[in-house]
C-alpha atoms as an extended CHARMM CRD file, in Angstrom:
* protein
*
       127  EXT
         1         1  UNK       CA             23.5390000000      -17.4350000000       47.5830000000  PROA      1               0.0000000000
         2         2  UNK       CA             26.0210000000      -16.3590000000       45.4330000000  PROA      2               0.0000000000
         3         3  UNK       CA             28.5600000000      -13.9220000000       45.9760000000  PROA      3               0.0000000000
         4         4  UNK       CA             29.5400000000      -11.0390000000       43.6200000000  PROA      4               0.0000000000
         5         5  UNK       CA             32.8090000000      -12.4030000000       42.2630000000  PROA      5               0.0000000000
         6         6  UNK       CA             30.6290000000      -15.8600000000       41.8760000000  PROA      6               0.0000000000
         7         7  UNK       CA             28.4840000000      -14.1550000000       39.4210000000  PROA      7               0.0000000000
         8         8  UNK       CA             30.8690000000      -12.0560000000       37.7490000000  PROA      8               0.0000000000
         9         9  UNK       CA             32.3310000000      -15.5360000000       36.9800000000  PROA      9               0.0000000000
        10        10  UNK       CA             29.2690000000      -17.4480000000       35.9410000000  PROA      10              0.0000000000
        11        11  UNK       CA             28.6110000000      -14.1610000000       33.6720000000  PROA      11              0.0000000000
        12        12  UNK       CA             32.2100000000      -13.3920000000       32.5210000000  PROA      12              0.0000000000
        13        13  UNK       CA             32.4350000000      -10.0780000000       33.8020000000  PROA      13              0.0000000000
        14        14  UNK       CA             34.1660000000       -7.9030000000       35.8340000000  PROA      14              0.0000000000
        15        15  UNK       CA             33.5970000000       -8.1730000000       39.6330000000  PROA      15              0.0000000000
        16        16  UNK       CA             33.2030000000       -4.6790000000       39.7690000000  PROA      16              0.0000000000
        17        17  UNK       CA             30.6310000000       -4.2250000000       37.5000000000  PROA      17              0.0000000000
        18        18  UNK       CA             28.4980000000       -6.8580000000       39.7470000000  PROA      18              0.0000000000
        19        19  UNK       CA             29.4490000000       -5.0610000000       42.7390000000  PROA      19              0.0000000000
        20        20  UNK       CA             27.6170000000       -1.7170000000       41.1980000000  PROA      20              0.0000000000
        21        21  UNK       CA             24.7410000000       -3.7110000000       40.5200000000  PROA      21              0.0000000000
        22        22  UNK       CA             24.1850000000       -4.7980000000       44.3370000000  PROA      22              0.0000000000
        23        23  UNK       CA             25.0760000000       -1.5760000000       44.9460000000  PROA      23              0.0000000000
        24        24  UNK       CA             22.4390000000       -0.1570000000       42.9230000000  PROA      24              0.0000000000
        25        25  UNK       CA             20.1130000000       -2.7170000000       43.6460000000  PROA      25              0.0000000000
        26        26  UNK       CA             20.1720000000       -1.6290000000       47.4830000000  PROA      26              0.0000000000
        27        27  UNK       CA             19.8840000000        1.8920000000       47.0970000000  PROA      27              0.0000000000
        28        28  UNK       CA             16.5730000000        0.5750000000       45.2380000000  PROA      28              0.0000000000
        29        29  UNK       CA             15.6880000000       -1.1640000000       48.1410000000  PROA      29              0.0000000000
        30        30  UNK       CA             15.8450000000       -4.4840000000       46.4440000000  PROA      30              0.0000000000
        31        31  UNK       CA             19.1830000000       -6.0530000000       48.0860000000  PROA      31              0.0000000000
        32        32  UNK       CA             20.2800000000       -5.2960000000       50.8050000000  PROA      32              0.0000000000
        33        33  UNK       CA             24.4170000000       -6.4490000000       51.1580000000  PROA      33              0.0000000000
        34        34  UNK       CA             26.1280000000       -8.2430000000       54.4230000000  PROA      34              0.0000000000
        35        35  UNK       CA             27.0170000000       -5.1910000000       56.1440000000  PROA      35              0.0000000000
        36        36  UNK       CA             30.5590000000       -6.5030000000       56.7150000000  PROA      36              0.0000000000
        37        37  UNK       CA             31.0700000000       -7.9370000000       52.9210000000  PROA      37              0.0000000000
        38        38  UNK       CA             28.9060000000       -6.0020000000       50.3870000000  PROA      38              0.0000000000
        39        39  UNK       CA             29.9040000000       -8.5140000000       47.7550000000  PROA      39              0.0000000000
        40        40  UNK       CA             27.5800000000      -11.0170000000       49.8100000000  PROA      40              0.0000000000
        41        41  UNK       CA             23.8870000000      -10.3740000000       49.7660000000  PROA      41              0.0000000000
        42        42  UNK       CA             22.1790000000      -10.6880000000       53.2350000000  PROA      42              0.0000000000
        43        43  UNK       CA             18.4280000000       -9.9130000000       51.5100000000  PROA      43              0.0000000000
        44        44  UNK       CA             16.7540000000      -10.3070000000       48.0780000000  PROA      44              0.0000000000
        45        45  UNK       CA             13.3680000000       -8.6450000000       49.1810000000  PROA      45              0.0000000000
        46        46  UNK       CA             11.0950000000      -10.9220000000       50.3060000000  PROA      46              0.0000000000
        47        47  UNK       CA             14.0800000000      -13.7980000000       50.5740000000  PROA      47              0.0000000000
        48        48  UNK       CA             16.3440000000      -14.0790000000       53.4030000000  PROA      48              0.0000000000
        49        49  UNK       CA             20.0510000000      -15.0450000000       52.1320000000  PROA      49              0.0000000000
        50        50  UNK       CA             20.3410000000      -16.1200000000       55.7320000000  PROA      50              0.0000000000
        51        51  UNK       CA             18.6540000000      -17.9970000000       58.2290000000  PROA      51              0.0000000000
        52        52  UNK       CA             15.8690000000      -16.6350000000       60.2000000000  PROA      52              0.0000000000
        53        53  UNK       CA             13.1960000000      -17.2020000000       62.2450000000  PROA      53              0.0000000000
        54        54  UNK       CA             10.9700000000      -17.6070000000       59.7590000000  PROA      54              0.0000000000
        55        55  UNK       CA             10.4050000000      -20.5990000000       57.6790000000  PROA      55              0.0000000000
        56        56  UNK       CA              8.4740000000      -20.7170000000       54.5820000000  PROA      56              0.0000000000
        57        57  UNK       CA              7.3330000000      -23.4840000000       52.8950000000  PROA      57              0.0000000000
        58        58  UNK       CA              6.1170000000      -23.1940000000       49.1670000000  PROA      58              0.0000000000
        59        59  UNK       CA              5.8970000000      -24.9970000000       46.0070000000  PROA      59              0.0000000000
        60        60  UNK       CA              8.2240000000      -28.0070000000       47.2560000000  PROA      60              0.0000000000
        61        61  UNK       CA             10.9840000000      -25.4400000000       48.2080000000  PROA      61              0.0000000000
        62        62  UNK       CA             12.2960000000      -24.1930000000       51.6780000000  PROA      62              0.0000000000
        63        63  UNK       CA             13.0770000000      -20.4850000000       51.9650000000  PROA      63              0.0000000000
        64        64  UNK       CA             13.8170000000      -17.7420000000       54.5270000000  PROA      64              0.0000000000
        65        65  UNK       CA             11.6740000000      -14.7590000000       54.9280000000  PROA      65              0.0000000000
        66        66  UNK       CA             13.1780000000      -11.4140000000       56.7600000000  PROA      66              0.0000000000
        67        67  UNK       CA              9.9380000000      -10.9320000000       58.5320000000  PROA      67              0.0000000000
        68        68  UNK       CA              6.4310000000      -12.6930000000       58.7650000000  PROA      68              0.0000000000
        69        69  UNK       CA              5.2900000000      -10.0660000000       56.0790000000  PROA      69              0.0000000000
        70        70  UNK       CA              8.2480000000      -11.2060000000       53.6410000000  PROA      70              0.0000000000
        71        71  UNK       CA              7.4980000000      -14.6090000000       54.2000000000  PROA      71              0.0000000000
        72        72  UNK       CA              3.6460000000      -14.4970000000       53.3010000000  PROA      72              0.0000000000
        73        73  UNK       CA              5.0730000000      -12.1840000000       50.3990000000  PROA      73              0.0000000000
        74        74  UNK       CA              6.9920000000      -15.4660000000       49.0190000000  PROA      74              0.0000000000
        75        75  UNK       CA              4.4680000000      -17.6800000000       49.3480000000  PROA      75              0.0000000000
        76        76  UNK       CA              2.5180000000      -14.8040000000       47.3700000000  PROA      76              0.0000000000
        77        77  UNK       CA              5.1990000000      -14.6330000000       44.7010000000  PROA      77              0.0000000000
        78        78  UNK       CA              5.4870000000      -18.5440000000       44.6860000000  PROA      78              0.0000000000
        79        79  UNK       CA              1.7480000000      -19.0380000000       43.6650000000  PROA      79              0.0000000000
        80        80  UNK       CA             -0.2160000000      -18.8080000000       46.9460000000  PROA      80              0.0000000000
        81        81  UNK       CA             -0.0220000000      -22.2740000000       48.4860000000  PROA      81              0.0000000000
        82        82  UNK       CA              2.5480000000      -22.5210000000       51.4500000000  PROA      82              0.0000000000
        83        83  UNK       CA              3.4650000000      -22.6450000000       55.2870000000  PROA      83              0.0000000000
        84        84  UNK       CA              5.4450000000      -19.9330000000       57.8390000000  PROA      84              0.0000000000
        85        85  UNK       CA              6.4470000000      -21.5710000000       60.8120000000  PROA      85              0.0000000000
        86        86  UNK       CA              8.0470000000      -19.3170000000       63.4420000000  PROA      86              0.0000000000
        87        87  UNK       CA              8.4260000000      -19.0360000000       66.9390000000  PROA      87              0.0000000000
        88        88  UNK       CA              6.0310000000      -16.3420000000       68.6830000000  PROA      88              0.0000000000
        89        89  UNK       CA              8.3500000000      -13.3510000000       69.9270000000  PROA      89              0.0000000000
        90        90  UNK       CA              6.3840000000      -13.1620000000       73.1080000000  PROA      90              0.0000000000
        91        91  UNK       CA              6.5690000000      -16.2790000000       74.5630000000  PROA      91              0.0000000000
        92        92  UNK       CA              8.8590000000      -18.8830000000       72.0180000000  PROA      92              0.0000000000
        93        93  UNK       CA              5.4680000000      -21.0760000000       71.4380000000  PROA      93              0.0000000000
        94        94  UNK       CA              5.6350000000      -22.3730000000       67.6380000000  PROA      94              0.0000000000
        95        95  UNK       CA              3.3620000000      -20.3300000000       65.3970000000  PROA      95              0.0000000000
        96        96  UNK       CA              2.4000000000      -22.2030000000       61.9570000000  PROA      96              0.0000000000
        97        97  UNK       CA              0.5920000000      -19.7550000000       59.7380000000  PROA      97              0.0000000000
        98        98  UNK       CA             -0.9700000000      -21.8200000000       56.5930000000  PROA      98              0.0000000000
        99        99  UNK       CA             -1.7750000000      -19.7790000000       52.9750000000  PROA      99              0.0000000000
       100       100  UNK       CA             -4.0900000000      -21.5650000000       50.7640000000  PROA      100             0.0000000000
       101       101  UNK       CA             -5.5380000000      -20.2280000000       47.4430000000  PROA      101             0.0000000000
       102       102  UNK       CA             -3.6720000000      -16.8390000000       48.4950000000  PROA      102             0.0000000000
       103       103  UNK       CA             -5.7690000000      -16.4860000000       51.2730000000  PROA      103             0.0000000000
       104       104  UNK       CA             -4.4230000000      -16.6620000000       54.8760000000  PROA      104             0.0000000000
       105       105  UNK       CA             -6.5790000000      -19.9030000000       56.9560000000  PROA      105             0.0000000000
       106       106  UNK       CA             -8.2530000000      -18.5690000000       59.6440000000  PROA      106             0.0000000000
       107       107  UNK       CA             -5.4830000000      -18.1560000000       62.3310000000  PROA      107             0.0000000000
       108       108  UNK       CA             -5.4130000000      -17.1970000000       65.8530000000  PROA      108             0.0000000000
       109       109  UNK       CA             -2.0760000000      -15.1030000000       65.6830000000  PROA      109             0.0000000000
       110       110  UNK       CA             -1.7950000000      -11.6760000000       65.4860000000  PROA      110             0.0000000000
       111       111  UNK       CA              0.7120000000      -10.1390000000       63.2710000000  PROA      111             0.0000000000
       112       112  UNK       CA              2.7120000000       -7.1200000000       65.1520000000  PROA      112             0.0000000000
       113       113  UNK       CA              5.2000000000       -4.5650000000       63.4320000000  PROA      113             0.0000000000
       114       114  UNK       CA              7.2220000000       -3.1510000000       66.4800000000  PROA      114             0.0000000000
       115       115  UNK       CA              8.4230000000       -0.3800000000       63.8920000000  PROA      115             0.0000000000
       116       116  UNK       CA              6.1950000000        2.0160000000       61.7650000000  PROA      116             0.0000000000
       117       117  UNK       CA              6.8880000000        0.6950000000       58.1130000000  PROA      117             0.0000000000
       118       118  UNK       CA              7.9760000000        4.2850000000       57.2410000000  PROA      118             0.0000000000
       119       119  UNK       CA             11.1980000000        3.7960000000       59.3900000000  PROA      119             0.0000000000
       120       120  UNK       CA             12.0430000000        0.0560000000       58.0070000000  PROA      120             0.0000000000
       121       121  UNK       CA             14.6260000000        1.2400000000       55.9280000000  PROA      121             0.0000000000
       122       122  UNK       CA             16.1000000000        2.8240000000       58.8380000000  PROA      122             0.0000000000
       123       123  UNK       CA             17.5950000000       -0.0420000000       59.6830000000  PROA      123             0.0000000000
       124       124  UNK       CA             16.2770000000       -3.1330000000       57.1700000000  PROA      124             0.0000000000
       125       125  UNK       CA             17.8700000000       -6.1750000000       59.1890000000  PROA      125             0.0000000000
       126       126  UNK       CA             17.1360000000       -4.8290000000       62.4990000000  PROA      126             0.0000000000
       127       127  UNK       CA             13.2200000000       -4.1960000000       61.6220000000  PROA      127             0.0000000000
């Protein structure tokens, strides 16, 4: 993933003027910024900009997903073929959730959100 000053490069611009546009793009909720360098992107929803514990698998690329409902978004936005492996959060057994035709294959797992989706935001790499 690039960094700000990366793209202000590539683009010939000022690295301030890319710096506004994260900025602008988070308060959007699109990107959210590395908490301890905001000229590094840590999320570019549904993609992860860092490893995570879940693995997507999708038109012959490998991605990150923040969450398991990021990562089925991908495979969404990447045509609706693809694979999420993860480990369970309960007890560490590997879960392999398999999208085909956009439609989830009958799966055993049960998808859980800890935190009500109105207070994601609250804190966007904790949830």
């Amino acid at each position: 993933m690039p960094t700000a000053g990366e793209v202000a490069t590539e683009l010939d611009v000022p690295v301030a003027i890319v710096q506004e546009a994260y900025a602008k793009l988070g308060e959007g909720h699109v990107f959210v910024c590395d908490q301890d360098d905001p000229s590094r992107l840590r999320m570019a929803a549904p993609f992860s900009a860092v490893p995570t514990a879940f693995k997507v698998s999708a038109r012959g690329g490998a991605y990150y997903g923040n969450c398991v409902w990021d990562s089925l978004g991908i495979i969404s936005l990447l045509g609706g073929d693809g694979t999420v492996e993860t480990p369970c959060p309960d007890c560490s057994k590997p879960l392999s959730l398999q999208v085909t035709g956009g439609k989830l294959v009958e799966s055993d797992c049960v998808v859980h959100f800890s935190v009500p989706a109105r207070r994601w935001w609250d804190d966007i790499v904790f949830t």
